[in-house]
mmCIF file of C-alpha atoms in Angstrom:
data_model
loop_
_atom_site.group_PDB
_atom_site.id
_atom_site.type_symbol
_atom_site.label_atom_id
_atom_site.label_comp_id
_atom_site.label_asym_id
_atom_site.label_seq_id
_atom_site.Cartn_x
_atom_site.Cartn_y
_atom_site.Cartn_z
ATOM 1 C CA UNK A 1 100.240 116.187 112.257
ATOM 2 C CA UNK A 2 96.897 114.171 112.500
ATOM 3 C CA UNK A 3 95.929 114.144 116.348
ATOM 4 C CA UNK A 4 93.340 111.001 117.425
ATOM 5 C CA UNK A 5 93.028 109.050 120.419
ATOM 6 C CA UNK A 6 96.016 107.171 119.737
ATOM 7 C CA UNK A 7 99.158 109.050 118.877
ATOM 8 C CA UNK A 8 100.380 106.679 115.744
ATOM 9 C CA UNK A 9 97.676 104.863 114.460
ATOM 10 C CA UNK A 10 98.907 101.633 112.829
ATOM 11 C CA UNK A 11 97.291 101.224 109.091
ATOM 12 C CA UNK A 12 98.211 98.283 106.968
ATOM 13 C CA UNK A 13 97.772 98.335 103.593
ATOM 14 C CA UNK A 14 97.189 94.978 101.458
ATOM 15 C CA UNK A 15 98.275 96.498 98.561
ATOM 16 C CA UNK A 16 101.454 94.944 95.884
ATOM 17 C CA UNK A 17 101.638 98.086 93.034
ATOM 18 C CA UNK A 18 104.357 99.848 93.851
ATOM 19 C CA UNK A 19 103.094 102.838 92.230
ATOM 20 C CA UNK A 20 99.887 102.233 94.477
ATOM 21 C CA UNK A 21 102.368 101.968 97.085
ATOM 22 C CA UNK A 22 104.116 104.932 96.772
ATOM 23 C CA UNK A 23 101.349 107.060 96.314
ATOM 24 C CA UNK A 24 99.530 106.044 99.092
ATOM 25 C CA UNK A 25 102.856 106.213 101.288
ATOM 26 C CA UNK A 26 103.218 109.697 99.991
ATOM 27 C CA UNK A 27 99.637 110.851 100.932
ATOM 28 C CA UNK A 28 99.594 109.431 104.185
ATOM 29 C CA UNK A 29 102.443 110.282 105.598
ATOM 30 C CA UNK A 30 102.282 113.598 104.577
ATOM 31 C CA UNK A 31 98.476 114.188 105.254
ATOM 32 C CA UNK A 32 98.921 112.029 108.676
ATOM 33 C CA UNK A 33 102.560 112.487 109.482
ATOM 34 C CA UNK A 34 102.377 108.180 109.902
ATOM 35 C CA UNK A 35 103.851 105.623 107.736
ATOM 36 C CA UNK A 36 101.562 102.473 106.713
ATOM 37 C CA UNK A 37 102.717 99.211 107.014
ATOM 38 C CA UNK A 38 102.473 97.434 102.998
ATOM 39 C CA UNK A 39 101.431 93.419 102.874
ATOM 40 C CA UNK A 40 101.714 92.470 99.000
ATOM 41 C CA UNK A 41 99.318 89.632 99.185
ATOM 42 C CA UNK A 42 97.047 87.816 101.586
ATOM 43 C CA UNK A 43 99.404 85.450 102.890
ATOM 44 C CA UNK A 44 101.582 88.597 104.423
ATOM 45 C CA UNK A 45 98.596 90.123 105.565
ATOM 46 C CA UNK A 46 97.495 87.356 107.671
ATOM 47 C CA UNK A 47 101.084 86.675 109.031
ATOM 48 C CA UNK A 48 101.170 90.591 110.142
ATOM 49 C CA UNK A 49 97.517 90.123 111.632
ATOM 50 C CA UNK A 50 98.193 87.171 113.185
ATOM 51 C CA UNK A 51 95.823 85.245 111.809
ATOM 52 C CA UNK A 52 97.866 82.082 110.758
ATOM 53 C CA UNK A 53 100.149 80.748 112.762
ATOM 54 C CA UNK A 54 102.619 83.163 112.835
ATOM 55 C CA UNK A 55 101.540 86.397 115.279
ATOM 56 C CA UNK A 56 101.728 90.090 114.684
ATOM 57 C CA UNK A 57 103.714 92.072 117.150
ATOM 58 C CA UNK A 58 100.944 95.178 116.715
ATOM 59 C CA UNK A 59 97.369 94.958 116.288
ATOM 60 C CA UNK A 60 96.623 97.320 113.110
ATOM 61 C CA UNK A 61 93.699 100.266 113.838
ATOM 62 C CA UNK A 62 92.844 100.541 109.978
ATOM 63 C CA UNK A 63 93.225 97.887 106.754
ATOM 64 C CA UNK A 64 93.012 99.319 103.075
ATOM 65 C CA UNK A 65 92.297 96.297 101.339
ATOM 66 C CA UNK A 66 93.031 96.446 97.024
ATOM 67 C CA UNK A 67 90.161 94.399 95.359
ATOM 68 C CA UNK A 68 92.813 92.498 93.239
ATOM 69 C CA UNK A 69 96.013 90.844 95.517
ATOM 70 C CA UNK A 70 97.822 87.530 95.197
ATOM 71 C CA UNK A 71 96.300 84.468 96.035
ATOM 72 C CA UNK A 72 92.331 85.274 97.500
ATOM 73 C CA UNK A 73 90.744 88.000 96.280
ATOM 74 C CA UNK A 74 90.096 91.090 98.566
ATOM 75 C CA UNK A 75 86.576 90.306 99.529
ATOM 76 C CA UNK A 76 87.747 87.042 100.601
ATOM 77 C CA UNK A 77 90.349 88.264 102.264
ATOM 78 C CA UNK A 78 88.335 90.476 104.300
ATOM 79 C CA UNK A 79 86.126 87.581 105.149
ATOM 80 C CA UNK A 80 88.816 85.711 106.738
ATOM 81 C CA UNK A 81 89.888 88.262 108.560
ATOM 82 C CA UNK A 82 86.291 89.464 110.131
ATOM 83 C CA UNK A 83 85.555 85.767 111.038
ATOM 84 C CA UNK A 84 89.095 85.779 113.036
ATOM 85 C CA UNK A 85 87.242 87.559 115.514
ATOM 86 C CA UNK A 86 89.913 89.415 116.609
ATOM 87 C CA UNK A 87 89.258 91.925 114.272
ATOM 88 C CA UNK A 88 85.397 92.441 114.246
ATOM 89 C CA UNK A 89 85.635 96.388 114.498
ATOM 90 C CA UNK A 90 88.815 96.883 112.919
ATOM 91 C CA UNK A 91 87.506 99.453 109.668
ATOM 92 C CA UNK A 92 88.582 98.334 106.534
ATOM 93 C CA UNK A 93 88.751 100.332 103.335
ATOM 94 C CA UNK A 94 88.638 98.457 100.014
ATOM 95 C CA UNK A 95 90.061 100.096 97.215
ATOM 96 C CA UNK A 96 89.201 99.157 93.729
ATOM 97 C CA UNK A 97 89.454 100.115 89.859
ATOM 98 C CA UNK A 98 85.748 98.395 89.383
ATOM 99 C CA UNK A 99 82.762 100.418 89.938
ATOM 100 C CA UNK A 100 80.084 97.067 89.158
ATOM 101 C CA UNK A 101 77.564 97.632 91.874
ATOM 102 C CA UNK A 102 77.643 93.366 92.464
ATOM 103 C CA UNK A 103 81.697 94.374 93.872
ATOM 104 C CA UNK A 104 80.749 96.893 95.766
ATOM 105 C CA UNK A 105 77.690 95.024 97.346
ATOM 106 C CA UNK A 106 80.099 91.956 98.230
ATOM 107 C CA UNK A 107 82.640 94.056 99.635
ATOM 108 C CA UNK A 108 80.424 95.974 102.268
ATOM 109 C CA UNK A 109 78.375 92.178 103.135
ATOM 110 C CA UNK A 110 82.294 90.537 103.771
ATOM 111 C CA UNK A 111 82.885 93.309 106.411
ATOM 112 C CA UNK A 112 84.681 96.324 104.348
ATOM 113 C CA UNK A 113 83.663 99.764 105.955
ATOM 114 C CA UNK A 114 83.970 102.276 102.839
ATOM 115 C CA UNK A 115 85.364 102.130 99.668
ATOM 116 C CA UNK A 116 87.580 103.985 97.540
ATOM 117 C CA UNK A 117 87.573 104.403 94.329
ATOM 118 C CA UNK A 118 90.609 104.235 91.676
ATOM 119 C CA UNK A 119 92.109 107.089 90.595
ATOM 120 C CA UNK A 120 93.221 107.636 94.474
ATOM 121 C CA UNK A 121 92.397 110.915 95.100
ATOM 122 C CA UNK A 122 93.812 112.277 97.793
ATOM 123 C CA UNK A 123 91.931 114.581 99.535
ATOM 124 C CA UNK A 124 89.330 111.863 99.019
ATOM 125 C CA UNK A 125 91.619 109.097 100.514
ATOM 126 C CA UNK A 126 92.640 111.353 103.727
ATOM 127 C CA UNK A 127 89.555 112.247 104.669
ATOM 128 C CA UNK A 128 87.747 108.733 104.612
ATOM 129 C CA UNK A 129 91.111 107.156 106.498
ATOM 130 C CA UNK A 130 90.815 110.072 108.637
ATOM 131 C CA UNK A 131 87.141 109.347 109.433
ATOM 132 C CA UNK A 132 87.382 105.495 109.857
ATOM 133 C CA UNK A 133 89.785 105.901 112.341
ATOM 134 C CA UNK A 134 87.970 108.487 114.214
ATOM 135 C CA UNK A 135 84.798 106.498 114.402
ATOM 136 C CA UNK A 136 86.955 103.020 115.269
ATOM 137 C CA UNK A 137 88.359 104.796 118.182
ATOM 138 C CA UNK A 138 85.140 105.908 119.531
ATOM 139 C CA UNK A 139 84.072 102.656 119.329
ATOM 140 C CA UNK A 140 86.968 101.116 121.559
ATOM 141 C CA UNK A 141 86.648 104.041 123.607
ATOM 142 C CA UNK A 142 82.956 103.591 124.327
ATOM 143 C CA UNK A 143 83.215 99.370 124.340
ATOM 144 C CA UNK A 144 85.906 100.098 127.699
ATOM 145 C CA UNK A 145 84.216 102.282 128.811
ATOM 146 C CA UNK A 146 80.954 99.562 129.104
ATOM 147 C CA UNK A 147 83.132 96.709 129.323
ATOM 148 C CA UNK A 148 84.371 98.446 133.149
ATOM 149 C CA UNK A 149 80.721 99.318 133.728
ATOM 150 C CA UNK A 150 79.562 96.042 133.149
ATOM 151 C CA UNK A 151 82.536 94.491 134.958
ATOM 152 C CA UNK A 152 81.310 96.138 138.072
ATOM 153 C CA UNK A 153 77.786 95.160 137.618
ATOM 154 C CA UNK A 154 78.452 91.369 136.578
ATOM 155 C CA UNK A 155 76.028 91.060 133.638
ATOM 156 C CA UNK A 156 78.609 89.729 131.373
ATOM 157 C CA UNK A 157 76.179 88.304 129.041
ATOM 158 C CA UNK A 158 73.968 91.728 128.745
ATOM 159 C CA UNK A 159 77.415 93.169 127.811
ATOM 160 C CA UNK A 160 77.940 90.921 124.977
ATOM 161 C CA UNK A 161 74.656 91.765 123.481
ATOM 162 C CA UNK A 162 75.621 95.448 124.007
ATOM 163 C CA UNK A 163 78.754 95.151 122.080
ATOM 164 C CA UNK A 164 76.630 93.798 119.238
ATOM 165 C CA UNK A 165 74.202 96.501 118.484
ATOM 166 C CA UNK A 166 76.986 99.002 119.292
ATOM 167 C CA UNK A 167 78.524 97.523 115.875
ATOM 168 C CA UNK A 168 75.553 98.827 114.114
ATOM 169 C CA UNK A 169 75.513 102.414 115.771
ATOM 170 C CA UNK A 170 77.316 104.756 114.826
ATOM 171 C CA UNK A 171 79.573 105.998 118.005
ATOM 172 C CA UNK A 172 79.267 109.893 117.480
ATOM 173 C CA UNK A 173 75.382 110.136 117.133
ATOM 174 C CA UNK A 174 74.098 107.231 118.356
ATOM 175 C CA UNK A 175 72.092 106.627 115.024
ATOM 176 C CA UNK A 176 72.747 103.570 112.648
ATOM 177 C CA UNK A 177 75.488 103.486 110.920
ATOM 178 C CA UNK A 178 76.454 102.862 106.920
ATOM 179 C CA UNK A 179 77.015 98.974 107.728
ATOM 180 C CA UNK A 180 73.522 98.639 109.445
ATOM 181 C CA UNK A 181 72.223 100.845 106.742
ATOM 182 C CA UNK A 182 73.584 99.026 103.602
ATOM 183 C CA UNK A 183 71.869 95.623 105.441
ATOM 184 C CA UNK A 184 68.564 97.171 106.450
ATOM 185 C CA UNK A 185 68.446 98.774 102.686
ATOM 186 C CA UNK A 186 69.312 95.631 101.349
ATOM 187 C CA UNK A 187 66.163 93.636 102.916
ATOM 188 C CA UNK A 188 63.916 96.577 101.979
ATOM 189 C CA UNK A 189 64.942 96.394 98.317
ATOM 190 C CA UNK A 190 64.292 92.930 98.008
ATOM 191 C CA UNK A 191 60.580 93.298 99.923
ATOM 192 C CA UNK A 192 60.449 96.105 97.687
ATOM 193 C CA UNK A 193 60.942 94.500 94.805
ATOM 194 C CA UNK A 194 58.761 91.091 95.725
ATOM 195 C CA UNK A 195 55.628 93.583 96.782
ATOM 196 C CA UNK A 196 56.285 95.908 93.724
ATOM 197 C CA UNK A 197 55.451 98.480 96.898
ATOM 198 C CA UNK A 198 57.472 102.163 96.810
ATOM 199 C CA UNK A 199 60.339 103.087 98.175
ATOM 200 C CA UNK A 200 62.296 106.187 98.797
ATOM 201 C CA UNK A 201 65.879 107.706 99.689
ATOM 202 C CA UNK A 202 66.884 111.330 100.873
ATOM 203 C CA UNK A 203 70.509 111.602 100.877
ATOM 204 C CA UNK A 204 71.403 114.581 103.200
ATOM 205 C CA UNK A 205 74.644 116.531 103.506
ATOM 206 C CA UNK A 206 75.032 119.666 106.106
ATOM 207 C CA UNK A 207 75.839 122.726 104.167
ATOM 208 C CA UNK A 208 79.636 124.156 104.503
ATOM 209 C CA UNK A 209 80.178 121.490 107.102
ATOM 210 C CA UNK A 210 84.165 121.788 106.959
ATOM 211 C CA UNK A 211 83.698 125.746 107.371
ATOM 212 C CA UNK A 212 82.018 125.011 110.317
ATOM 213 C CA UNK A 213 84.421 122.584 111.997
ATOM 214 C CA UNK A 214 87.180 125.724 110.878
ATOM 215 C CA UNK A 215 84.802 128.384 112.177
ATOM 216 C CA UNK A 216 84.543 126.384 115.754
ATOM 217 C CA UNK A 217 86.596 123.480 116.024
ATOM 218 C CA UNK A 218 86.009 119.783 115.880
ATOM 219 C CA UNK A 219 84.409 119.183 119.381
ATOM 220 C CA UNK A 220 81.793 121.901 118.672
ATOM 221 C CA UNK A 221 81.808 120.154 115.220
ATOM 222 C CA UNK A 222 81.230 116.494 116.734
ATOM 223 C CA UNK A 223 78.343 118.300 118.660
ATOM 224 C CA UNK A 224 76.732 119.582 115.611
ATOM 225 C CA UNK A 225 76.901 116.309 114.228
ATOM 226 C CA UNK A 226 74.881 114.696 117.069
ATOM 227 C CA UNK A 227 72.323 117.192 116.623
ATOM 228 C CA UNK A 228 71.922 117.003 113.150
ATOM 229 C CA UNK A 229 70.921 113.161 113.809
ATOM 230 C CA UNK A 230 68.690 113.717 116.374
ATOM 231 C CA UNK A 231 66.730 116.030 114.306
ATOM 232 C CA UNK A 232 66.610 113.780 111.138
ATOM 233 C CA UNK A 233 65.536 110.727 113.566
ATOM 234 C CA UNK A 234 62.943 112.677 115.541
ATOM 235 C CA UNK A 235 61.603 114.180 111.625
ATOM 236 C CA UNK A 236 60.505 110.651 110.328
ATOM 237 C CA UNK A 237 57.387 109.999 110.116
ATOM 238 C CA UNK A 238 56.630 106.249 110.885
ATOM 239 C CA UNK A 239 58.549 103.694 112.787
ATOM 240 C CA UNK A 240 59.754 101.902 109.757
ATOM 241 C CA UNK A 241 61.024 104.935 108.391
ATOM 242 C CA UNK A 242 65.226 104.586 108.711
ATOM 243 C CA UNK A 243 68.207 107.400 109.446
ATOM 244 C CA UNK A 244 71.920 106.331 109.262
ATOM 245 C CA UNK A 245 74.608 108.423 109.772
ATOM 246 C CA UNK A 246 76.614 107.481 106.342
ATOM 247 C CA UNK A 247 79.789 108.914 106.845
ATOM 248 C CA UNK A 248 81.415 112.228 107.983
ATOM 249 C CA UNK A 249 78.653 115.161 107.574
ATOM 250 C CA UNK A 250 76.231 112.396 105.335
ATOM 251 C CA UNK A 251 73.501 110.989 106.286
ATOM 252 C CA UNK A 252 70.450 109.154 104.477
ATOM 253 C CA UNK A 253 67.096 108.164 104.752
ATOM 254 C CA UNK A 254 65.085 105.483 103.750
ATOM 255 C CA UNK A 255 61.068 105.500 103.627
ATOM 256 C CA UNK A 256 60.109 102.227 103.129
ATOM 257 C CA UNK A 257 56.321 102.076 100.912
ATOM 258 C CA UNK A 258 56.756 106.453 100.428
ATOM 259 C CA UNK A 259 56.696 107.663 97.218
ATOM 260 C CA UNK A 260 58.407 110.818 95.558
ATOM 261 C CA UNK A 261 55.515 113.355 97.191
ATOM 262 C CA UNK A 262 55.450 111.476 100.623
ATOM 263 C CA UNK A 263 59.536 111.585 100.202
ATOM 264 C CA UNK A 264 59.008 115.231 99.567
ATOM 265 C CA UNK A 265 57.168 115.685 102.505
ATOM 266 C CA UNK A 266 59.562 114.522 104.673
ATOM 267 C CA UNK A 267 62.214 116.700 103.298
ATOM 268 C CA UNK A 268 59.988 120.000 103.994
ATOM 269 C CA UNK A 269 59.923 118.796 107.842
ATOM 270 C CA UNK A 270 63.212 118.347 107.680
ATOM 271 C CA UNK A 271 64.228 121.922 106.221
ATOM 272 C CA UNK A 272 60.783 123.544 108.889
ATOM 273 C CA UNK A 273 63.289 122.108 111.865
ATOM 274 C CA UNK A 274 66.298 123.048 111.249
ATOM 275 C CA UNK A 275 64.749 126.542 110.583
ATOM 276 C CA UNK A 276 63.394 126.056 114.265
ATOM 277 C CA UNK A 277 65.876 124.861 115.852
ATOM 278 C CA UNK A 278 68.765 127.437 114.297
ATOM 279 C CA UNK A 279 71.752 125.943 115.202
ATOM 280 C CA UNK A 280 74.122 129.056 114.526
ATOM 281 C CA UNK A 281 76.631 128.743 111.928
ATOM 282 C CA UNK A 282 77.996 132.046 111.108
ATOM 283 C CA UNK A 283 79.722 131.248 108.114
ATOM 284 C CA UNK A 284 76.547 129.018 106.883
ATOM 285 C CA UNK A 285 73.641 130.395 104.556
ATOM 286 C CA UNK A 286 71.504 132.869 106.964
ATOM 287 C CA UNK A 287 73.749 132.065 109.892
ATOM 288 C CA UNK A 288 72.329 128.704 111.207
ATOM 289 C CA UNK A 289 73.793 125.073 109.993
ATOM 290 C CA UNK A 290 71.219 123.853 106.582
ATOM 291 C CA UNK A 291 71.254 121.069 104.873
ATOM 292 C CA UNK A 292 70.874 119.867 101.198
ATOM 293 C CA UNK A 293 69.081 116.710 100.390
ATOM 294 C CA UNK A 294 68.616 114.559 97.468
ATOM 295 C CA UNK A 295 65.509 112.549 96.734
ATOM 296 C CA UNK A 296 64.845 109.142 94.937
ATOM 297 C CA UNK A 297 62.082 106.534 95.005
ATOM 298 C CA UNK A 298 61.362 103.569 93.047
ATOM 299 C CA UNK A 299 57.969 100.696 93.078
ATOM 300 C CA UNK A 300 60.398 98.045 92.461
ATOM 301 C CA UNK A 301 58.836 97.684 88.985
ATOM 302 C CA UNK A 302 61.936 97.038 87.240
ATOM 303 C CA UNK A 303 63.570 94.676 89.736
ATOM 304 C CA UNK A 304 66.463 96.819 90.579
ATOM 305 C CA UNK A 305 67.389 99.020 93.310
ATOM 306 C CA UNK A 306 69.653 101.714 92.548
ATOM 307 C CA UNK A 307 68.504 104.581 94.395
ATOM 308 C CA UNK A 308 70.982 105.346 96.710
ATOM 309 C CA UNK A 309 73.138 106.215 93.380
ATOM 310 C CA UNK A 310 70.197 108.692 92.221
ATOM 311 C CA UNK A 311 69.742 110.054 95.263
ATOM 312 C CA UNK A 312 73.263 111.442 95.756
ATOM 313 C CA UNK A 313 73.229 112.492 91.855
ATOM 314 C CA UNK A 314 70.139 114.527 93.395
ATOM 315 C CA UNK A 315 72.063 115.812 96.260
ATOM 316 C CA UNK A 316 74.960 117.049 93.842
ATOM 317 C CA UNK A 317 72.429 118.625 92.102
ATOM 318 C CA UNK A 318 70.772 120.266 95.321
ATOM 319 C CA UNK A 319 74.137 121.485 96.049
ATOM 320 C CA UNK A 320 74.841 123.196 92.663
ATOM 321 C CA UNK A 321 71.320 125.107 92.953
ATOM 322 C CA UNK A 322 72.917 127.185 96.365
ATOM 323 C CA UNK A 323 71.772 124.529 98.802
ATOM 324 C CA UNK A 324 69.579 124.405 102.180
ATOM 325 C CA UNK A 325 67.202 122.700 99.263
ATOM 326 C CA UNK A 326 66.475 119.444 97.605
ATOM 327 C CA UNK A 327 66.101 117.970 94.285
ATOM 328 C CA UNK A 328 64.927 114.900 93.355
ATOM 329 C CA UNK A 329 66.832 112.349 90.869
ATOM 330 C CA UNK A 330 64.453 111.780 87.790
ATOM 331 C CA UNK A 331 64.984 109.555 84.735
ATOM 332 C CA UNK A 332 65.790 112.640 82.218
ATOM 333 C CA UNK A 333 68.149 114.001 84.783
#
């Protein structure tokens, strides 16, 4: 049974194959030991969210949102239910059979958390669910817990501005999250581009993360995780320079006017302090947590922007080669 903050998490699925259906009944319920509510189309979502007129007797703790529903779109659909405002931090999960970059762009600006991909795989689908939910509770938990703080003190309007930039944290580390990344990465592309100036991305995974969280438990494995980003944040080497936590033991790096070497440099300091600061992991490779990283960097040259793609092909690659290493992505890859 799948243990959060809240007992039965309430996930509602926009979603009207009932093949789709069934499968994703099946892997939830079994994974999670909860059954998800299914909306065929928009209309039914927004009656269950209470978004029309009509008012939903729960609020729902997750959305999986199919690209392709009756009547609006998914992306739209997500719009309209971000600018409800009752559902600001609510993660959403689009799934969809498209993998056309332009999609997957629109998605994450319209409010969508993650993505999955079809064929629903469903280790794949568990664990991101699994993670979304985890991350949206320690969000409410942490919003009470300064919404009571601030109560006390009066400074109502400090507390709003509070709530704000805890949207773009992420609520384990403290580090940006994959929303404020994908916006941040989004303006740097297009200065890239415009100044034909260099820019690079280190994907970074920790090494045998799940045998660590087996080896000693979640809450050591949530502490891990907090370390991990305060060494990547404290390894950058200029303020402009950019860590996100991108979801569950991932996180990346962008180095704004870096190059591949300067990228590579980075990467060395990285690998130098985690040797230093040996955070034990006895199942991990010498005994201390390690991470693999994969590098990419482009001068804008060719007015796209796809290195976040290259860089995790360069992670997978890093990982394949026994890890605690890094690769980077190169054209004849």
């Amino acid at each position: 049974m799948f243990a959060l903050n809240k007992p039965n998490p309430i996930i509602a699925c926009v979603e009207d194959d009932a093949d789709i259906q069934m499968l994703l009944s099946v892997y939830i319920s079994n994974a999670m030991g909860v059954y998800p509510v299914f909306l065929k189309d928009s209309t039914e979502a927004f009656d269950f969210l209470g978004i029309t007129e009509s008012k939903a007797a729960e609020n729902a703790d997750l959305i999986i949102m199919d690209y392709q529903i009756p009547g609006i779109n998914g992306i739209n659909a997500i719009k309209k239910i971000r600018e409800s405002g009752s559902y600001t931090d609510t993660p959403i999960i689009m799934i969809t059979a498209s993998d056309d970059q332009k999609i997957l762009e629109q998605a994450f600006e319209a409010g969508a958390n993650d993505f999955i991909a079809k064929p629903i795989r469903k280790t794949e689908l568990i664990a991101r669910i699994k993670s979304q939910l985890r991350l949206g509770f320690e969000m409410d938990l942490r919003k009470e817990r300064e919404k009571k703080l601030l109560e006390l003190s009066g400074k109502l309007e400090e507390a709003n501005k509070k709530l704000k930039e805890i949207a773009f944290l992420d609520g384990l580390t403290g580090i940006p999250n994959r929303r404020h990344f994908d916006i941040a990465f989004r303006s740097m592309g297009k200065q890239t581009i415009r100044n034909q100036t260099n820019l690079s991305i280190i994907m970074i995974d920790i090494d045998h993360f799940k045998l660590y969280n087996d080896t000693y438990g979640h809450l050591q494995g949530d502490e891990c995780l907090k370390k991990v980003g305060m060494i990547l944040k404290s390894n950058l080497l200029r303020p402009t320079d950019f860590v996100a936590r991108y979801g569950g033991e991932e996180f990346i790096a962008a180095l704004p006017e870096t190059d591949l070497h300067g990228a590579e440099e980075v990467a060395k300091r990285i690998q130098a302090a985690f040797e230093t600061e040996r955070i034990p992991h006895d199942k991990g490779i010498g005994g201390i947590v390690t991470v693999s990283m994969g590098i990419a960097s482009t001068d804008g040259s060719d007015g796209k922007v796809f290195i976040v793609e290259y860089a995790d092909e360069a992670l997978y690659t890093a990982k394949l080669s026994g890890r605690n290493t890094y690769r980077f992505w190169r054209l004849d890859n």
